[in-house]
């Protein structure tokens, strides 16, 4: 005898009075729009950190981890898309990660766990995007005016002001053209940086290459798990349900096409950046390979035009990334502050949106200026945020929804992924926090130096 159907804790009728759904997560997109959103959420300037991640793994393990993370995340996102499709066909359309987790797992506390992790991820990425954008402006300024007096936090303030204006775009769907430009920009700066690395590696000025790992066994282990956390953060997005929510229903099959578009870009950008950067700089790879191409002392190691264009492309894409990862915060704010009986551009809704989004961006900008240590934060975010949301929960949600038998291959591959990445997440959390502690003496509030 089958169990009676559970009542939906998030009935569809709620959307009529849900401003977060009606205004921010509008369901109007096509599959290629989802592909643009996914690409912006995953393929960002963090790919320039991949040679740094390889530094803690070496060639062989670096390739294995990069490929494994790619396959597992694609599989995980596909499973989550299937769970969302299943719920939609059952009359329970979920447009938020937290609601999906709470409904499928039948536990109210999961709602708050997911919203906490998502908020931490999204705010952390918002802070990181502003910090890196400020650093891009600082690089250009320092190149043009070596004796200039402007500090990093002043450039961060400029970026924050621009983000305050862009944040007023009302919905996730309204970012589709910006995110298409973001996809082109990611291909552009990857091509420029990879070309610069290959040209340097084949030139007579090529730096000496050392691919050795740390000498102590404990150091190797900690560095490896920190690198795994960084790669997890680079592949993660943590907002797939919200991206799928932007698709015009029915969404069945559309997200798979979007994923294929996104991972086509990932294949080209991730591998080329990791291979070329680590090949040239080895264990001297910085947390941003552009810093290797522009050393503090001596001439630049690539044509200034190439580096300048790459920095401009990165800067422009960072605005798109900051906007994408702010959408969850905006829909939470507007769900509480907006009135669905009024128009999206009515004064009643426009004024709270202007105030709340401006304050949110001001907070992210202030934190970026105060705590400039992006490389270490990237590893912590990967361990605590992306690994649970992107490597564990999708498999659990699939097993709970479709209930594959315990003798099936699907059940065991899902269980294996959950166990392996839970352990990797715990080790990564420990090692990334350890690195934060070791680097603590380098941290200075409102510093102009970004700690690797």
mmCIF file of N, CA and C in Angstrom, residues 166-250:
data_model
loop_
_atom_site.group_PDB
_atom_site.id
_atom_site.type_symbol
_atom_site.label_atom_id
_atom_site.label_comp_id
_atom_site.label_asym_id
_atom_site.label_seq_id
_atom_site.Cartn_x
_atom_site.Cartn_y
_atom_site.Cartn_z
ATOM 1 N N UNK A 166 23.853 49.162 -11.264
ATOM 2 C CA UNK A 166 23.464 47.958 -12.002
ATOM 3 C C UNK A 166 22.521 47.068 -11.206
ATOM 4 N N UNK A 167 22.618 47.117 -9.887
ATOM 5 C CA UNK A 167 21.774 46.257 -9.051
ATOM 6 C C UNK A 167 20.298 46.579 -9.177
ATOM 7 N N UNK A 168 19.970 47.708 -9.766
ATOM 8 C CA UNK A 168 18.568 48.093 -9.893
ATOM 9 C C UNK A 168 17.863 47.404 -11.063
ATOM 10 N N UNK A 169 18.612 46.634 -11.880
ATOM 11 C CA UNK A 169 17.935 45.813 -12.888
ATOM 12 C C UNK A 169 16.981 44.879 -12.158
ATOM 13 N N UNK A 170 15.696 44.879 -12.508
ATOM 14 C CA UNK A 170 14.686 44.322 -11.598
ATOM 15 C C UNK A 170 14.650 42.812 -11.449
ATOM 16 N N UNK A 171 15.031 42.045 -12.493
ATOM 17 C CA UNK A 171 14.835 40.598 -12.423
ATOM 18 C C UNK A 171 16.058 39.844 -12.913
ATOM 19 N N UNK A 172 16.109 38.567 -12.542
ATOM 20 C CA UNK A 172 17.161 37.674 -13.023
ATOM 21 C C UNK A 172 17.112 37.594 -14.550
ATOM 22 N N UNK A 173 15.915 37.483 -15.108
ATOM 23 C CA UNK A 173 15.755 37.355 -16.556
ATOM 24 C C UNK A 173 16.295 38.584 -17.277
ATOM 25 N N UNK A 174 16.241 39.750 -16.646
ATOM 26 C CA UNK A 174 16.716 40.975 -17.283
ATOM 27 C C UNK A 174 18.233 40.995 -17.452
ATOM 28 N N UNK A 175 18.922 40.019 -16.856
ATOM 29 C CA UNK A 175 20.381 39.936 -16.981
ATOM 30 C C UNK A 175 20.822 39.092 -18.178
ATOM 31 N N UNK A 176 19.886 38.576 -18.962
ATOM 32 C CA UNK A 176 20.238 37.596 -19.997
ATOM 33 C C UNK A 176 21.224 38.173 -21.025
ATOM 34 N N UNK A 177 21.047 39.418 -21.417
ATOM 35 C CA UNK A 177 21.965 40.002 -22.402
ATOM 36 C C UNK A 177 23.324 40.279 -21.767
ATOM 37 N N UNK A 178 23.315 40.733 -20.533
ATOM 38 C CA UNK A 178 24.566 40.955 -19.805
ATOM 39 C C UNK A 178 25.323 39.643 -19.654
ATOM 40 N N UNK A 179 24.600 38.568 -19.367
ATOM 41 C CA UNK A 179 25.259 37.277 -19.164
ATOM 42 C C UNK A 179 25.741 36.655 -20.477
ATOM 43 N N UNK A 180 25.101 36.983 -21.578
ATOM 44 C CA UNK A 180 25.646 36.561 -22.876
ATOM 45 C C UNK A 180 26.982 37.277 -23.132
ATOM 46 N N UNK A 181 27.012 38.581 -22.843
ATOM 47 C CA UNK A 181 28.274 39.319 -22.966
ATOM 48 C C UNK A 181 29.325 38.743 -22.026
ATOM 49 N N UNK A 182 28.889 38.301 -20.847
ATOM 50 C CA UNK A 182 29.804 37.690 -19.882
ATOM 51 C C UNK A 182 30.441 36.427 -20.454
ATOM 52 N N UNK A 183 29.642 35.621 -21.140
ATOM 53 C CA UNK A 183 30.169 34.394 -21.762
ATOM 54 C C UNK A 183 31.257 34.747 -22.781
ATOM 55 N N UNK A 184 31.000 35.741 -23.618
ATOM 56 C CA UNK A 184 31.983 36.160 -24.621
ATOM 57 C C UNK A 184 33.246 36.689 -23.944
ATOM 58 N N UNK A 185 33.076 37.460 -22.878
ATOM 59 C CA UNK A 185 34.216 38.021 -22.161
ATOM 60 C C UNK A 185 35.090 36.923 -21.551
ATOM 61 N N UNK A 186 34.443 35.871 -21.014
ATOM 62 C CA UNK A 186 35.218 34.780 -20.413
ATOM 63 C C UNK A 186 36.081 34.082 -21.459
ATOM 64 N N UNK A 187 35.532 33.887 -22.663
ATOM 65 C CA UNK A 187 36.328 33.305 -23.743
ATOM 66 C C UNK A 187 37.452 34.259 -24.160
ATOM 67 N N UNK A 188 37.146 35.544 -24.132
ATOM 68 C CA UNK A 188 38.126 36.537 -24.556
ATOM 69 C C UNK A 188 39.340 36.599 -23.662
ATOM 70 N N UNK A 189 39.128 36.749 -22.343
ATOM 71 C CA UNK A 189 40.309 36.861 -21.487
ATOM 72 C C UNK A 189 41.029 35.529 -21.316
ATOM 73 N N UNK A 190 40.309 34.410 -21.438
ATOM 74 C CA UNK A 190 40.991 33.113 -21.406
ATOM 75 C C UNK A 190 41.934 32.981 -22.602
ATOM 76 N N UNK A 191 41.444 33.336 -23.776
ATOM 77 C CA UNK A 191 42.264 33.276 -24.985
ATOM 78 C C UNK A 191 43.498 34.168 -24.844
ATOM 79 N N UNK A 192 43.323 35.363 -24.301
ATOM 80 C CA UNK A 192 44.442 36.295 -24.152
ATOM 81 C C UNK A 192 45.470 35.782 -23.149
ATOM 82 N N UNK A 193 44.997 35.322 -21.986
ATOM 83 C CA UNK A 193 45.912 34.853 -20.942
ATOM 84 C C UNK A 193 46.633 33.580 -21.379
ATOM 85 N N UNK A 194 45.896 32.652 -21.968
ATOM 86 C CA UNK A 194 46.518 31.399 -22.440
ATOM 87 C C UNK A 194 47.555 31.709 -23.517
ATOM 88 N N UNK A 195 47.208 32.597 -24.435
ATOM 89 C CA UNK A 195 48.156 32.975 -25.472
ATOM 90 C C UNK A 195 49.411 33.609 -24.891
ATOM 91 N N UNK A 196 49.225 34.472 -23.888
ATOM 92 C CA UNK A 196 50.368 35.119 -23.242
ATOM 93 C C UNK A 196 51.257 34.092 -22.547
ATOM 94 N N UNK A 197 50.631 33.107 -21.871
ATOM 95 C CA UNK A 197 51.401 32.073 -21.171
ATOM 96 C C UNK A 197 52.182 31.200 -22.146
ATOM 97 N N UNK A 198 51.543 30.808 -23.243
ATOM 98 C CA UNK A 198 52.227 29.964 -24.225
ATOM 99 C C UNK A 198 53.387 30.730 -24.862
ATOM 100 N N UNK A 199 53.146 31.992 -25.201
ATOM 101 C CA UNK A 199 54.204 32.813 -25.803
ATOM 102 C C UNK A 199 55.387 32.966 -24.849
ATOM 103 N N UNK A 200 55.096 33.178 -23.560
ATOM 104 C CA UNK A 200 56.161 33.311 -22.569
ATOM 105 C C UNK A 200 56.911 31.992 -22.399
ATOM 106 N N UNK A 201 56.157 30.889 -22.329
ATOM 107 C CA UNK A 201 56.775 29.590 -22.107
ATOM 108 C C UNK A 201 57.709 29.177 -23.226
ATOM 109 N N UNK A 202 57.453 29.654 -24.440
ATOM 110 C CA UNK A 202 58.281 29.290 -25.594
ATOM 111 C C UNK A 202 59.385 30.305 -25.857
ATOM 112 N N UNK A 203 59.403 31.387 -25.103
ATOM 113 C CA UNK A 203 60.382 32.443 -25.334
ATOM 114 C C UNK A 203 61.661 32.188 -24.535
ATOM 115 N N UNK A 204 62.691 32.974 -24.826
ATOM 116 C CA UNK A 204 63.960 32.848 -24.102
ATOM 117 C C UNK A 204 63.861 33.421 -22.694
ATOM 118 N N UNK A 205 62.790 34.181 -22.425
ATOM 119 C CA UNK A 205 62.595 34.773 -21.092
ATOM 120 C C UNK A 205 61.719 33.914 -20.190
ATOM 121 N N UNK A 206 61.476 32.692 -20.620
ATOM 122 C CA UNK A 206 60.607 31.811 -19.829
ATOM 123 C C UNK A 206 61.182 31.610 -18.429
ATOM 124 N N UNK A 207 60.333 31.709 -17.385
ATOM 125 C CA UNK A 207 60.835 31.510 -16.017
ATOM 126 C C UNK A 207 61.225 30.058 -15.781
ATOM 127 N N UNK A 208 62.116 29.862 -14.809
ATOM 128 C CA UNK A 208 62.475 28.495 -14.437
ATOM 129 C C UNK A 208 61.255 27.789 -13.870
ATOM 130 N N UNK A 209 61.083 26.540 -14.262
ATOM 131 C CA UNK A 209 59.873 25.807 -13.872
ATOM 132 C C UNK A 209 60.195 24.759 -12.820
ATOM 133 N N UNK A 210 59.413 24.803 -11.783
ATOM 134 C CA UNK A 210 59.568 23.829 -10.700
ATOM 135 C C UNK A 210 58.177 23.325 -10.349
ATOM 136 N N UNK A 211 57.944 22.050 -10.554
ATOM 137 C CA UNK A 211 56.622 21.472 -10.290
ATOM 138 C C UNK A 211 56.602 20.636 -9.017
ATOM 139 N N UNK A 212 57.609 20.789 -8.185
ATOM 140 C CA UNK A 212 57.663 20.001 -6.945
ATOM 141 C C UNK A 212 56.604 20.460 -5.963
ATOM 142 N N UNK A 213 56.153 19.525 -5.140
ATOM 143 C CA UNK A 213 55.164 19.828 -4.109
ATOM 144 C C UNK A 213 55.881 20.151 -2.799
ATOM 145 N N UNK A 214 55.123 20.426 -1.766
ATOM 146 C CA UNK A 214 55.722 20.738 -0.466
ATOM 147 C C UNK A 214 56.532 19.541 0.037
ATOM 148 N N UNK A 215 57.527 19.825 0.861
ATOM 149 C CA UNK A 215 58.456 18.775 1.282
ATOM 150 C C UNK A 215 57.834 17.816 2.304
ATOM 151 N N UNK A 216 57.105 18.337 3.270
ATOM 152 C CA UNK A 216 56.548 17.474 4.315
ATOM 153 C C UNK A 216 55.267 16.802 3.838
ATOM 154 N N UNK A 217 55.020 15.590 4.347
ATOM 155 C CA UNK A 217 53.809 14.857 3.967
ATOM 156 C C UNK A 217 52.552 15.589 4.427
ATOM 157 N N UNK A 218 52.593 16.149 5.639
ATOM 158 C CA UNK A 218 51.418 16.867 6.149
ATOM 159 C C UNK A 218 51.149 18.108 5.303
ATOM 160 N N UNK A 219 52.229 18.794 4.898
ATOM 161 C CA UNK A 219 52.067 19.971 4.053
ATOM 162 C C UNK A 219 51.441 19.621 2.712
ATOM 163 N N UNK A 220 51.852 18.493 2.140
ATOM 164 C CA UNK A 220 51.282 18.040 0.876
ATOM 165 C C UNK A 220 49.785 17.760 1.012
ATOM 166 N N UNK A 221 49.408 17.103 2.115
ATOM 167 C CA UNK A 221 47.998 16.753 2.324
ATOM 168 C C UNK A 221 47.149 18.003 2.475
ATOM 169 N N UNK A 222 47.605 18.934 3.324
ATOM 170 C CA UNK A 222 46.835 20.148 3.544
ATOM 171 C C UNK A 222 46.731 20.978 2.265
ATOM 172 N N UNK A 223 47.822 21.088 1.524
ATOM 173 C CA UNK A 223 47.808 21.847 0.279
ATOM 174 C C UNK A 223 46.878 21.199 -0.742
ATOM 175 N N UNK A 224 46.883 19.871 -0.791
ATOM 176 C CA UNK A 224 46.026 19.160 -1.738
ATOM 177 C C UNK A 224 44.554 19.407 -1.446
ATOM 178 N N UNK A 225 44.151 19.321 -0.176
ATOM 179 C CA UNK A 225 42.741 19.522 0.152
ATOM 180 C C UNK A 225 42.328 20.984 0.014
ATOM 181 N N UNK A 226 43.242 21.906 0.246
ATOM 182 C CA UNK A 226 42.942 23.311 -0.025
ATOM 183 C C UNK A 226 42.707 23.517 -1.514
ATOM 184 N N UNK A 227 43.542 22.895 -2.343
ATOM 185 C CA UNK A 227 43.375 22.997 -3.790
ATOM 186 C C UNK A 227 42.067 22.365 -4.248
ATOM 187 N N UNK A 228 41.700 21.232 -3.655
ATOM 188 C CA UNK A 228 40.421 20.595 -3.998
ATOM 189 C C UNK A 228 39.263 21.523 -3.667
ATOM 190 N N UNK A 229 39.341 22.206 -2.523
ATOM 191 C CA UNK A 229 38.288 23.149 -2.142
ATOM 192 C C UNK A 229 38.204 24.304 -3.130
ATOM 193 N N UNK A 230 39.363 24.774 -3.599
ATOM 194 C CA UNK A 230 39.376 25.867 -4.572
ATOM 195 C C UNK A 230 38.716 25.424 -5.878
ATOM 196 N N UNK A 231 39.059 24.217 -6.357
ATOM 197 C CA UNK A 231 38.454 23.720 -7.598
ATOM 198 C C UNK A 231 36.954 23.526 -7.421
ATOM 199 N N UNK A 232 36.533 23.045 -6.257
ATOM 200 C CA UNK A 232 35.106 22.888 -5.986
ATOM 201 C C UNK A 232 34.401 24.227 -6.053
ATOM 202 N N UNK A 233 35.032 25.267 -5.493
ATOM 203 C CA UNK A 233 34.435 26.603 -5.520
ATOM 204 C C UNK A 233 34.346 27.130 -6.947
ATOM 205 N N UNK A 234 35.358 26.812 -7.763
ATOM 206 C CA UNK A 234 35.362 27.286 -9.145
ATOM 207 C C UNK A 234 34.250 26.626 -9.953
ATOM 208 N N UNK A 235 33.984 25.339 -9.708
ATOM 209 C CA UNK A 235 32.933 24.625 -10.435
ATOM 210 C C UNK A 235 31.539 24.883 -9.854
ATOM 211 N N UNK A 236 31.472 25.334 -8.617
ATOM 212 C CA UNK A 236 30.180 25.434 -7.954
ATOM 213 C C UNK A 236 29.374 26.633 -8.408
ATOM 214 N N UNK A 237 28.059 26.550 -8.180
ATOM 215 C CA UNK A 237 27.240 27.753 -8.359
ATOM 216 C C UNK A 237 26.205 27.897 -7.243
ATOM 217 N N UNK A 238 25.617 26.786 -6.795
ATOM 218 C CA UNK A 238 24.712 26.855 -5.647
ATOM 219 C C UNK A 238 23.386 27.545 -5.896
ATOM 220 N N UNK A 239 23.100 27.914 -7.157
ATOM 221 C CA UNK A 239 21.845 28.615 -7.441
ATOM 222 C C UNK A 239 21.124 28.004 -8.641
ATOM 223 N N UNK A 240 21.352 26.709 -8.931
ATOM 224 C CA UNK A 240 20.716 26.107 -10.103
ATOM 225 C C UNK A 240 19.189 26.163 -10.055
ATOM 226 N N UNK A 241 18.536 25.880 -8.912
ATOM 227 C CA UNK A 241 17.065 25.991 -8.907
ATOM 228 C C UNK A 241 16.582 27.391 -9.253
ATOM 229 N N UNK A 242 17.297 28.406 -8.776
ATOM 230 C CA UNK A 242 16.903 29.776 -9.090
ATOM 231 C C UNK A 242 17.114 30.081 -10.573
ATOM 232 N N UNK A 243 18.169 29.506 -11.164
ATOM 233 C CA UNK A 243 18.390 29.687 -12.607
ATOM 234 C C UNK A 243 17.303 28.964 -13.397
ATOM 235 N N UNK A 244 16.967 27.732 -12.982
ATOM 236 C CA UNK A 244 15.912 26.993 -13.678
ATOM 237 C C UNK A 244 14.568 27.692 -13.525
ATOM 238 N N UNK A 245 14.401 28.431 -12.431
ATOM 239 C CA UNK A 245 13.153 29.167 -12.218
ATOM 240 C C UNK A 245 12.935 30.251 -13.266
ATOM 241 N N UNK A 246 14.024 30.734 -13.894
ATOM 242 C CA UNK A 246 13.880 31.784 -14.899
ATOM 243 C C UNK A 246 13.383 31.239 -16.239
ATOM 244 N N UNK A 247 13.339 29.901 -16.391
ATOM 245 C CA UNK A 247 12.858 29.295 -17.627
ATOM 246 C C UNK A 247 11.340 29.340 -17.697
ATOM 247 N N UNK A 248 10.839 29.628 -18.879
ATOM 248 C CA UNK A 248 9.394 29.597 -19.071
ATOM 249 C C UNK A 248 8.910 28.157 -18.954
ATOM 250 N N UNK A 249 7.908 27.875 -18.104
ATOM 251 C CA UNK A 249 7.445 26.496 -17.945
ATOM 252 C C UNK A 249 6.744 26.007 -19.212
ATOM 253 N N UNK A 250 6.795 24.689 -19.481
ATOM 254 C CA UNK A 250 7.512 23.674 -18.699
ATOM 255 C C UNK A 250 9.024 23.722 -18.964
#
